[in-house]
Every structure is written in structure tokens, then in C-alpha cells.
Short mmCIF file of C-alpha atoms in Angstrom, two decimals:
data_model
loop_
_atom_site.label_atom_id
_atom_site.label_comp_id
_atom_site.label_asym_id
_atom_site.label_seq_id
_atom_site.Cartn_x
_atom_site.Cartn_y
_atom_site.Cartn_z
CA MET P 1 -40.01 -9.22 -3.11
CA THR P 2 -38.80 -5.85 -4.38
CA LYS P 3 -39.99 -3.44 -7.05
CA ASP P 4 -36.92 -4.29 -9.13
CA ASP P 5 -37.87 -7.98 -9.04
CA LEU P 6 -41.35 -7.16 -10.31
CA THR P 7 -40.44 -4.61 -12.96
CA ALA P 8 -38.00 -7.07 -14.54
CA LEU P 9 -41.06 -9.06 -15.70
CA PRO P 10 -44.25 -8.01 -17.51
CA LEU P 11 -46.66 -6.21 -15.18
CA PRO P 12 -50.44 -6.25 -15.35
CA GLU P 13 -51.79 -3.20 -17.12
CA HIS P 14 -55.07 -3.22 -15.19
CA VAL P 15 -55.42 -4.43 -11.59
CA ALA P 16 -58.88 -4.58 -10.05
CA ILE P 17 -59.33 -4.97 -6.30
CA ILE P 18 -62.29 -6.06 -4.19
CA MET P 19 -61.38 -4.40 -0.89
CA ASP P 20 -63.08 -6.86 1.47
CA GLY P 21 -62.75 -7.15 5.23
CA ASN P 22 -63.20 -3.65 6.67
CA GLY P 23 -66.14 -4.66 8.84
CA ARG P 24 -64.50 -7.82 10.18
CA TRP P 25 -61.28 -5.93 10.87
CA ALA P 26 -63.22 -3.49 13.06
CA GLN P 27 -65.29 -6.23 14.71
CA ASN P 28 -62.13 -8.15 15.66
CA ARG P 29 -60.99 -5.06 17.56
CA GLY P 30 -64.30 -4.26 19.18
CA LEU P 31 -64.70 -1.16 17.02
CA PRO P 32 -67.66 0.07 14.95
CA ARG P 33 -67.68 -0.91 11.27
CA THR P 34 -67.08 2.73 10.36
CA ALA P 35 -63.61 2.49 11.94
CA GLY P 36 -62.82 -0.32 9.51
CA HIS P 37 -63.86 1.79 6.55
CA LYS P 38 -61.68 4.68 7.72
CA GLU P 39 -58.69 2.36 8.05
CA GLY P 40 -59.57 0.86 4.68
CA LEU P 41 -59.12 4.29 3.10
CA SER P 42 -55.52 4.35 4.35
CA ALA P 43 -54.96 0.91 2.85
CA ALA P 44 -56.35 2.10 -0.48
CA LYS P 45 -53.89 4.99 -0.57
CA ARG P 46 -51.01 2.62 0.24
CA ILE P 47 -51.87 0.27 -2.57
CA VAL P 48 -52.59 2.91 -5.19
CA SER P 49 -49.26 4.54 -4.33
CA ALA P 50 -47.51 1.16 -4.62
CA ALA P 51 -49.16 0.53 -8.00
CA ALA P 52 -48.09 3.96 -9.20
CA SER P 53 -44.51 3.27 -8.12
CA LEU P 54 -44.51 0.14 -10.31
CA GLY P 55 -45.97 1.98 -13.29
CA ILE P 56 -49.23 0.01 -13.35
CA LYS P 57 -51.54 1.98 -15.61
CA TYR P 58 -54.98 1.23 -14.13
CA VAL P 59 -56.19 0.28 -10.65
CA THR P 60 -59.92 -0.18 -10.13
CA LEU P 61 -61.18 -0.18 -6.55
CA TYR P 62 -64.58 -1.64 -5.65
CA THR P 63 -65.56 1.23 -3.37
CA PHE P 64 -69.36 1.02 -3.05
CA SER P 65 -71.59 -1.46 -4.85
CA THR P 66 -75.21 -1.15 -5.93
CA GLU P 67 -75.96 -3.80 -3.29
CA ASN P 68 -74.30 -1.82 -0.48
CA TRP P 69 -77.39 0.39 -0.20
CA LYS P 70 -78.94 -2.53 1.72
CA ARG P 71 -76.59 -1.92 4.66
CA ALA P 72 -77.57 -0.01 7.78
CA GLN P 73 -78.40 3.63 7.09
CA GLU P 74 -75.70 4.80 9.51
CA GLU P 75 -72.99 2.84 7.68
CA VAL P 76 -74.16 3.97 4.24
CA GLY P 77 -74.23 7.58 5.40
CA TYR P 78 -70.73 7.29 6.80
CA LEU P 79 -69.41 5.81 3.54
CA MET P 80 -70.97 8.60 1.48
CA THR P 81 -69.43 11.18 3.82
CA LEU P 82 -66.04 9.45 3.65
CA ILE P 83 -66.11 9.49 -0.14
CA LYS P 84 -67.23 13.12 -0.29
CA ARG P 85 -64.66 14.41 2.20
CA HIS P 86 -61.65 12.64 0.79
CA LEU P 87 -62.03 12.87 -2.98
CA ARG P 88 -60.86 16.48 -3.30
CA ALA P 89 -59.00 16.52 0.02
CA GLU P 90 -56.53 14.01 -1.42
CA PHE P 91 -55.54 16.23 -4.35
CA ASP P 92 -51.95 16.59 -3.07
CA PHE P 93 -51.71 12.79 -2.93
CA TYR P 94 -52.97 12.50 -6.51
CA LYS P 95 -50.58 15.22 -7.69
CA LYS P 96 -47.55 13.71 -5.93
CA ASN P 97 -48.18 10.32 -7.53
CA GLY P 98 -49.51 11.58 -10.89
CA ILE P 99 -52.82 9.80 -10.30
CA ARG P 100 -55.81 10.44 -12.53
CA ILE P 101 -59.26 9.74 -11.06
CA GLU P 102 -61.95 7.96 -13.07
CA HIS P 103 -65.37 6.72 -11.99
CA ILE P 104 -67.57 3.78 -12.97
CA GLY P 105 -71.08 3.19 -11.71
CA ASP P 106 -74.44 4.91 -11.85
CA LEU P 107 -73.48 8.48 -10.99
CA SER P 108 -77.10 9.65 -11.10
CA GLY P 109 -78.00 7.32 -8.22
CA LEU P 110 -75.62 9.05 -5.79
CA PRO P 111 -76.37 12.06 -3.56
CA SER P 112 -75.85 15.31 -5.48
CA ASP P 113 -72.96 16.47 -3.28
CA VAL P 114 -71.13 13.16 -3.83
CA GLN P 115 -71.75 13.47 -7.59
CA GLU P 116 -70.19 16.94 -7.52
CA GLU P 117 -67.08 15.71 -5.70
CA ILE P 118 -66.57 12.85 -8.16
CA ILE P 119 -66.92 15.16 -11.15
CA LYS P 120 -64.57 17.71 -9.59
CA ALA P 121 -61.93 15.09 -8.73
CA LYS P 122 -62.02 13.83 -12.33
CA GLU P 123 -61.67 17.36 -13.70
CA ASP P 124 -58.84 18.29 -11.32
CA THR P 125 -56.77 15.20 -12.18
CA ALA P 126 -57.61 14.83 -15.88
CA HIS P 127 -54.17 16.08 -16.95
CA PHE P 128 -52.17 13.67 -14.76
CA THR P 129 -50.42 10.96 -16.75
CA GLY P 130 -49.53 8.34 -14.15
CA THR P 131 -51.77 5.59 -12.81
CA THR P 132 -55.50 5.93 -13.41
CA CYS P 133 -57.37 5.11 -10.21
CA VAL P 134 -60.88 4.00 -11.13
CA LEU P 135 -63.39 4.31 -8.29
CA ALA P 136 -66.32 1.93 -8.63
CA ILE P 137 -68.98 3.82 -6.66
CA ASN P 138 -72.64 2.80 -6.85
CA TYR P 139 -71.34 0.14 -9.21
CA GLY P 140 -72.72 -3.25 -10.18
CA ALA P 141 -71.53 -5.13 -13.26
CA ARG P 142 -75.01 -6.27 -14.24
CA ASP P 143 -76.34 -2.74 -13.84
CA GLU P 144 -73.48 -1.43 -15.99
CA LEU P 145 -74.25 -3.96 -18.73
CA VAL P 146 -77.98 -3.22 -18.68
CA ARG P 147 -77.32 0.53 -18.96
CA ALA P 148 -74.86 -0.07 -21.81
CA VAL P 149 -77.34 -2.20 -23.76
CA LYS P 150 -80.09 0.38 -23.23
CA THR P 151 -77.78 3.07 -24.61
CA LEU P 152 -76.98 0.98 -27.68
CA ALA P 153 -80.67 0.22 -28.23
CA LYS P 154 -81.56 3.92 -28.09
CA GLU P 155 -78.87 4.59 -30.68
CA GLY P 156 -80.38 1.93 -32.95
CA LYS P 157 -77.37 -0.37 -32.69
CA ALA P 158 -78.97 -3.35 -30.97
CA GLU P 159 -79.41 -5.38 -34.16
CA ASN P 160 -75.71 -5.50 -35.04
CA LEU P 161 -73.99 -5.62 -31.68
CA THR P 162 -70.32 -6.51 -31.44
CA GLU P 163 -68.12 -7.03 -28.42
CA THR P 164 -66.30 -3.82 -29.24
CA MET P 165 -69.54 -1.86 -29.29
CA VAL P 166 -70.56 -3.21 -25.89
CA SER P 167 -67.12 -2.46 -24.42
CA GLU P 168 -67.27 1.11 -25.70
CA ALA P 169 -70.75 1.61 -24.20
CA LEU P 170 -69.63 0.70 -20.68
CA ASP P 171 -69.06 3.35 -18.04
CA ALA P 172 -65.41 4.05 -18.92
CA HIS P 173 -63.02 3.08 -21.69
CA LEU P 174 -60.76 0.73 -19.78
CA PRO P 175 -58.55 -2.16 -20.86
CA ASP P 176 -59.67 -5.60 -19.75
CA VAL P 177 -58.65 -6.60 -16.24
CA ASP P 178 -55.38 -8.54 -16.11
CA LEU P 179 -55.31 -9.24 -12.38
CA LEU P 180 -58.24 -9.24 -9.97
CA ILE P 181 -57.37 -9.34 -6.26
CA ARG P 182 -59.91 -9.96 -3.52
CA THR P 183 -58.86 -9.58 0.10
CA GLY P 184 -60.69 -10.89 3.16
CA GLY P 185 -60.71 -14.59 2.30
CA GLU P 186 -63.90 -14.74 0.24
CA GLN P 187 -63.70 -16.22 -3.25
CA ARG P 188 -66.36 -14.65 -5.44
CA LEU P 189 -66.71 -11.71 -7.83
CA SER P 190 -69.70 -10.07 -6.11
CA ASN P 191 -70.98 -8.48 -9.33
CA PHE P 192 -67.69 -6.70 -10.07
CA LEU P 193 -66.39 -6.07 -13.61
CA LEU P 194 -67.96 -9.22 -15.06
CA TRP P 195 -67.42 -8.16 -18.69
CA GLN P 196 -63.93 -6.76 -18.19
CA SER P 197 -62.71 -9.81 -16.21
CA ALA P 198 -63.39 -12.44 -18.86
CA TYR P 199 -59.71 -13.46 -18.92
CA ALA P 200 -58.49 -11.95 -15.67
CA GLU P 201 -56.20 -13.87 -13.36
CA PHE P 202 -57.71 -14.14 -9.86
CA VAL P 203 -55.81 -13.95 -6.59
CA PHE P 204 -57.75 -14.45 -3.36
CA ASN P 205 -55.92 -13.13 -0.31
CA ASP P 206 -56.97 -13.97 3.26
CA THR P 207 -55.70 -10.65 4.62
CA LEU P 208 -58.44 -8.25 5.73
CA TRP P 209 -58.28 -5.12 3.61
CA PRO P 210 -57.11 -2.64 6.32
CA ASP P 211 -54.09 -4.92 6.95
CA TYR P 212 -53.24 -5.33 3.28
CA ASN P 213 -49.92 -3.62 2.56
CA GLU P 214 -47.33 -3.06 -0.14
CA GLU P 215 -45.53 -6.34 0.59
CA ALA P 216 -48.75 -8.34 0.20
CA PHE P 217 -49.58 -6.44 -3.00
CA PHE P 218 -46.14 -7.12 -4.48
CA LYS P 219 -46.50 -10.83 -3.65
CA ASP P 220 -49.85 -10.94 -5.44
CA ILE P 221 -48.30 -9.23 -8.46
CA ALA P 222 -45.54 -11.88 -8.41
CA LEU P 223 -48.19 -14.63 -8.39
CA PHE P 224 -49.72 -13.06 -11.48
CA GLN P 225 -46.33 -13.02 -13.21
CA LYS P 226 -46.02 -16.79 -12.71
CA ARG P 227 -49.33 -17.51 -14.45
CA ASN P 228 -49.39 -18.86 -18.02
CA ARG P 229 -52.00 -16.74 -19.78
CA ARG P 230 -53.25 -18.50 -22.91
CA PHE P 231 -56.55 -16.68 -23.56
CA GLY P 232 -58.12 -19.92 -24.79
CA ALA P 233 -55.28 -20.84 -27.18
CA VAL P 234 -53.15 -23.98 -27.14
CA PRO P 235 -49.47 -23.31 -26.30
CA GLY P 236 -47.34 -23.36 -29.45
CA GLN P 237 -50.31 -23.44 -31.80
CA LYS P 238 -50.30 -20.90 -34.60
CA ALA P 239 -53.24 -18.54 -34.28
CA PRO P 240 -55.45 -18.38 -37.41
CA GLN P 241 -54.78 -15.38 -39.61
CA GLU P 242 -57.22 -13.36 -41.67
CA GLY P 243 -57.70 -15.10 -45.02
CA ASP P 244 -56.87 -18.59 -43.71
CA VAL P 245 -59.15 -21.32 -45.06
CA THR P 246 -60.71 -23.48 -42.34
CA GLN P 247 -62.67 -26.71 -42.61
#
């Protein structure tokens, strides 16, 4: 599978990835879980670079969930340090690939130094026009929806809610997810982008995230391109137009 093969067909605009398997990858090698997270960072750079090379506009990475705070304090601390150290340190990587950084999740619930790094990374890359890499940090889809509804209620909009209004009140203005990939063999959403994935195509890959590479990513893109996306319609049926009379 080559880039030319993929770019000859429609590509997903928004790919979301649940990067699962770091801990098991480390355990299989007799290493601490932190070693898996460090290797997982390298995998993330590989895949974001591959997505940028294809011209995919948005890649959302499930980096740290609202539930991940339940993990051992040592692991949580390491993850926060990893995020903080690498956000700005990777500026040359972002610049080379034209990558713009965006964030979704409850920013206020993160340590202040991590908040600062996220804000700075967004500011430093705001003018880049390539792939937008969305980092879901301290993110949970239910939490995002609750915060969005609270915002709309405070603005007095709760009585006349529309889907568009809810979408615009979410953490970032993103297109719906076209392809959602989960590595590591598990087959669940784990509270990730529930609203945005209403019509996403799912691909579950058994590869542990640190071993996931460009070839595997391209194969998963090719699987997406073989799907028949109907969005609830019947093939060949004319969609109703404004002004049509229905019985």
C-alpha cells in the first residue's frame, strides 16, 4: 500500500485514534509502563507525520482521559511530565510538517505548567496550514457534553437547542470523525468523541500502539476507503429536498 494508492481515492478528513497498548507493550518486554508511554510518543509522531504526508486535515489523538487520573500516581506524573516536555520541544517537527496543535478536554483540570505548555503550543503553531493535530488531554466525551450544555444554559439557549448549537459549544470546532482507529485489540470507544463519531467508520487494530507504523496506518486508511458510507440513507434513493411534500 503506497501513498499514491491512497490519494487516488477519497481520504478521511478527520481521523481519530485511541492509542491503546503502551502498558502491555512495556509489560511484554519486562519494562515499566512509563517506557511504553515514551515509545508511544514516537509512534504518535510517526502517524501524525504520515497523516500530514497524505494531506489528512485533522488527526485527534486520545492522549489522556478524564478516567486516567485513577492510575498510579507515578504513571500519571510521568505522563504529565511527558506532555509538558514535548509539546514545545517538538516545534521543529510541527514546523517541518506544517502541523497546527489544537486541544480538547478540560484545560482547567490540568496542572498549571501543563496548561501553559498547551496554550503556548497552540499559539506557536496557529499559523501553520497543514494537518491539525488535536490532543485530547484530560478529555472525556461525557464531560465535554456536560460542559457544552452548561455553557448553552448559561447563555439562555437551552430551550431551543439544535445539533449545530451543541456542536459549536464543544471544546473545538472540528468536523465529524470519518475514521476512528483503536489499536491494542480492544473494541470500545472508552468515552472518546461520542458526539463527533456518530457516523464514523471504526477500525480495530490488534497492534499495540508503540508498534503501530505507517504501513499499518495506510492499511487502515485503505479499509476506510472500501466502506460504503450511507449516513442512514438508502443507496440510490433521492434525498428529500426543502419544500418537498411528505405524507
